[in-house]
Amino acid sequence: MTAFFEYVARNVVRRLGSFVGLALAPCRSAGKRCRIGLPRRGASAGPTKLVESASVTWAEAPRYVVGLALALLVVSSARAAKIGDLESLDFGEQFARFFTLQDEIVRLALLGSVFLGVSCGLLGSFIVVRKLSLFGDTLSHAVLPGVAIGYLVSGYKDPVAIFVGATLAGLLGTVLVQLIKKTTHIKEDSSLGMVLAGFYGLGVVLMNRIQAMPTGTQSGLDKFLFGQVAALSSVEVWMMGGVALASILLVTVFYRQFLLGSFDVGFARGLGLPTGLFHYLLMLLLAFTVVVSLQAVGAVLVSAMLVIPAASAYLLTDRMHRMLIIASVFGVLSGSLGAFLSFFGNSLPTGPLMVLASSFVFCLCFFLSPRHGLFSRWRKRKTRDHRILNENTLKAIYHVREERGFVGEGVGLSQLAERMGETAEEAKRRVRELVSAGLCDIQESGAKSEALLNPDGWLRACAVIRNHRLWELYLTNQAAYEPDHVHDDAEVIEHVLGEDTVRRLERLLDYPSQDPHGKLIPSLADLQRSLVKTPSPEPPSGYRMPGS
Amino acid sequence: MEFWKQLIPPFDFQQVFVEPWTEYLDSFLWIFAMGFLVTAACGFLGTFIVWRRMALVGDAISHSVLPGIVIAFLVSQSRDTLPMFLGALGAGVLTTVLIELIHQKSRIKTDAALGIVFTTLFAFGVVLVSLYGENVDLDVDCVLYGELEHVIFETPVAFLGLFEAPNSVLRMGAVTLAVMVLVAVFYRPLLLSSFDPGLARSMGVSPAVIHHALMALLAVVVVSAFEAVGAVLVIAMLIFPATTASLLSDRLPVILGLTLLIALLSAFLGLHLALWLDASTAASISVVIFGMFLAAWASRCVTRVAREGFRR
Amino acid sequence: MSNFPLEAHDLTVAYDRRPVIYGVDVQVPEGKLIGILGPNGAGKSTLIKAVMGIVPKSGGWVKVFGKPFERNAARVGYVPQRESVDWDFPVNVMDVVLMGRYGKLGLTGRLSSSDRDAAADALEKVGMLPFAKRQISNLSGGQQQRVFLARALAQESDLYLMDEPFVGVDAATEAAIIELLRELKSRGKTILAVHHDLPTAQTYFDMLLLLNMRLVAFGPTEEVFTQELLQKTYGGRLTILAEVADQRVQRK
């Protein structure tokens, strides 16, 4: 008998696993296919690859998680524990209970969190990119009277009745927002707020009435406000599973329609796609997701589970299909973490804990995301500032040498300080920076110390000067600027001109050798020729004369 | 059938409408005063909030003051007004700062940033309440729909030797008065900066200053209303009077006057609804204003259709 | 019955009961490059959107190649205004251009390699192939417009409707776009573009459609680009009109 069950379970798991894998496959192959044959710059490859490889492995993750959870549920559902058994346990036992998955409650709760995370991640991604976050908030509050009415009609906490009631209430709220927007001058944010508050108030009054009724105290409806994952029944979990499955299926099958409808509705209609239909399909899925998540997260905070994992994923990737996958993974992670924490503190509501877990994930992404994170932005800016500072020092050294007609190699630090308008200490510090960047040497001769650019440093200095003067020339010749107005602009642009632009500028200006102030422009061709070790009539200084 | 009878209790006019004003006048008066003051202050300020499209910012702040209040309770170990105000104000400022930070330092749009920040802070507050609920004398119910009727349990304090009133009613009265006076004094800059920020700036009124002042005032109102109506329902008091009034008139002074009238009416009807149904007072007031909005909306639609039919 | 690429009769669109375009009658011949001109709020964009059913018509009818738009949607390419989309959306250039192929795929079809080739060709034509993997927010205004154009090219349509394709683009892109449009025209395609720069209008387009709520004039550029008609369109508000028309007369 047991063997039979195990066989069935294994088969189910394999089927489901391959199915989920199938569902995710197009996303992956789409990503791969694009990668072929398109040149990519070496510089930007690093962080992108990191995300790509990560998302591919993540894409596999849900398949295993779902499979594992299902297997455990089917195989060992015989050994179940009652609700309430979980109360009054110490930390270690609680821990063990959670991770050995012996209890049906734990299994149900975990499975529920997984389903919740998947559907919230998928729908939430669309909510975030469509800028409907606050709409999600309204919807989650608006379902409350429906929950109460569902309870009243069925007479007990019937998941199906509550599902139907809540969905209807949510859709009614949605329609009301649209109607208010269409028929009055009231702005959308106010109409969202009104539906949120009005429906929520109505829901609270109805729930107060239910609790005042003789059977009401055991109604368990208060769990719908902040959620209690331990109170999930198996029917509710299967409903969550159904919604998660439907979300995965529909989003995979109609991915293109959802994508285009979210990105550019006008164009989608121009293609003749039934955009209205897909919009309402998405809204319906969203309503289903909110409704089945109520018991686990609570009406007040469902919107957070929609928005936060999706926003975290939005910080990590630039492609919609990856965002969907990453958001689901984050949803599953924070959902399970919230459920886990809620088991520790016996009476703690689950919703807030799940939200805090996902906020934690968001914080990590916000600071550490390789491309859009605060930290990497800060580091990028820091290195850029550093480079600009170094280039300015190089420029100053060039200027000093230029003033004396490129005679002699070393540049005295006191002269340099004078040229830069800084103190001697500051000049020395800046030169040390150059030394550490491998562009320059310091030669101490007695009390006087001199900065000696090495060939790399010299090339860089010439390149910066060339950028500056080329740009000045471009502005005066092509954009008809006055020669005395171009310096400040060139000061900025000299650090960012790329080689291609420089080539184009040179071609455009017919390979000039003098800037508008009559000074020499070291040409790109010269600079590059000097990189190749060709014997040239160099002056004995060891440096090439620029432009010679 | 029995079930529905239990749901909607029999309506007893004597019990619902007469007795509160006769036998229980002493305590009922203060509940009524509190209900009116909260709705009036929120509605009055809400006119500008709605107009400036900050309605959901108001919702966000009303949620996110919760951790500030709880932490203030835990630190000061008292229900004094000042620490509570400071805590909530701090949380309110933190909310706006975080929203701005997320919006500016990443590519996340304002709406999502709002949705992230206030839910996180609120969740944090709820966890704190669940953990330390007994210590701070706050429970999750209070957070969700307020306990307006609890004003009668407060020991009345004398006001200028004239009469005695519960502390929170006096405080709410002061806040309401302050809101009205401030709006009256700064009416013109407020109007200007809401309507045309560019013009306001050219005339020496800084829209940023007005904006932050309005947010601070909003935080103060939300905090003082917090115990009475909770975190979620404040938004009903903020938005409904303003939008309902704007359906009835299109002149700002009239709208401001109408919000007060709507506040009075909704507090009155809401209290009696709560008495009749034995439900949360704040939620009942919300339901009543919601109903009033729907009525105003319907009447407007009907008159519009009628006018057009006539024209044809 | 002749099948004009675009034929509208008594086309009327109203927002909130206020008419935006009113009673437009037009028959667009094949293989022409047509500019739609008119002052702000004249309903230029609305006309295009009404043709494609993006905004509901309040009256009249539109036919595309002799059939209602819905039945011939695949033969119409569209370039919306650049501001109509969120450029922070998590898609890259290739994704956007591939959207042009969605119309041919049916409800659940998959993108094939020929779709990708078509998209790559379209990108090549607008000189954006090296940017195919770039996220769309890292593009300049001119590049964004080129991407939209490439998307329309990938549709491989016979009639192109373009909403302000020259707004906010650099001079080089503008020249490249007009070059591309002429090439399309030489292959027998019909192009309608909303335009708002009068001096360039007369050199860019074969035909002009002057619109100010009503159709003021529609015909070959030489016949339509007259001071009288432009005055009628713009209501004499533009003083440079007179100058432009004078220049024209002088050049003749």
Short mmCIF file of C-alpha atoms in Angstrom, two decimals, chain A residues 33-35 38 40 129 131 252-254 256-257 259-260 262-264 266-267 269-272 278 314 318-320 323, chain C residues 54 69 73 78 80 85-86 88-92 95 99 102-103 105-110 116 133 135-136 148 151 155:
data_model
loop_
_atom_site.label_atom_id
_atom_site.label_comp_id
_atom_site.label_asym_id
_atom_site.label_seq_id
_atom_site.Cartn_x
_atom_site.Cartn_y
_atom_site.Cartn_z
CA ARG A 33 18.37 32.87 -28.35
CA CYS A 34 18.86 36.61 -28.15
CA ARG A 35 22.29 36.11 -26.78
CA LEU A 38 24.85 39.78 -31.02
CA ARG A 40 28.36 42.58 -26.56
CA VAL A 129 5.51 47.76 -14.15
CA LYS A 131 2.22 51.46 -11.93
CA THR A 252 3.14 31.64 -19.83
CA VAL A 253 0.63 31.10 -22.60
CA PHE A 254 -0.33 34.76 -22.99
CA ARG A 256 3.29 38.28 -25.17
CA GLN A 257 -0.18 39.73 -24.82
CA LEU A 259 3.77 42.13 -21.96
CA LEU A 260 2.62 44.27 -24.85
CA SER A 262 1.54 46.51 -20.14
CA PHE A 263 4.24 48.20 -22.19
CA ASP A 264 2.30 49.90 -24.93
CA GLY A 266 -1.87 51.83 -28.01
CA PHE A 267 0.41 49.69 -30.12
CA ARG A 269 -4.62 47.82 -30.09
CA GLY A 270 -3.02 48.89 -33.32
CA LEU A 271 -2.02 45.24 -33.84
CA GLY A 272 -5.65 44.29 -33.33
CA PHE A 278 -6.32 40.61 -21.45
CA TYR A 314 12.71 45.01 -10.79
CA ASP A 318 16.07 44.45 -17.10
CA ARG A 319 13.98 41.75 -18.71
CA MET A 320 10.35 41.08 -17.96
CA MET A 323 11.56 39.72 -13.38
CA ILE C 54 -7.65 53.06 -30.11
CA PHE C 69 -9.50 48.07 -39.59
CA ALA C 73 -4.89 45.16 -38.77
CA TYR C 78 1.98 52.03 -36.06
CA PRO C 80 3.03 55.85 -31.31
CA VAL C 85 5.23 54.38 -22.91
CA ASP C 86 7.32 54.01 -19.77
CA ASP C 88 11.97 52.19 -17.63
CA PHE C 89 9.98 49.10 -18.55
CA PRO C 90 12.06 45.93 -18.12
CA VAL C 91 12.52 45.04 -21.78
CA ASN C 92 15.46 45.49 -24.13
CA ASP C 95 12.08 42.72 -27.17
CA MET C 99 6.56 43.19 -30.45
CA TYR C 102 3.11 39.79 -32.35
CA GLY C 103 0.29 40.65 -34.73
CA LEU C 105 1.56 35.17 -34.33
CA GLY C 106 -2.06 34.61 -33.42
CA LEU C 107 -3.18 33.92 -29.88
CA THR C 108 -0.58 31.44 -28.67
CA GLY C 109 1.99 31.23 -31.47
CA ARG C 110 5.67 31.28 -30.65
CA ARG C 116 14.03 37.29 -35.04
CA LYS C 133 20.60 44.01 -26.08
CA GLN C 135 17.82 48.15 -21.89
CA ILE C 136 15.50 50.77 -23.37
CA PHE C 148 9.83 52.45 -32.49
CA ARG C 151 9.24 47.93 -34.55
CA GLN C 155 5.43 44.60 -38.81
#
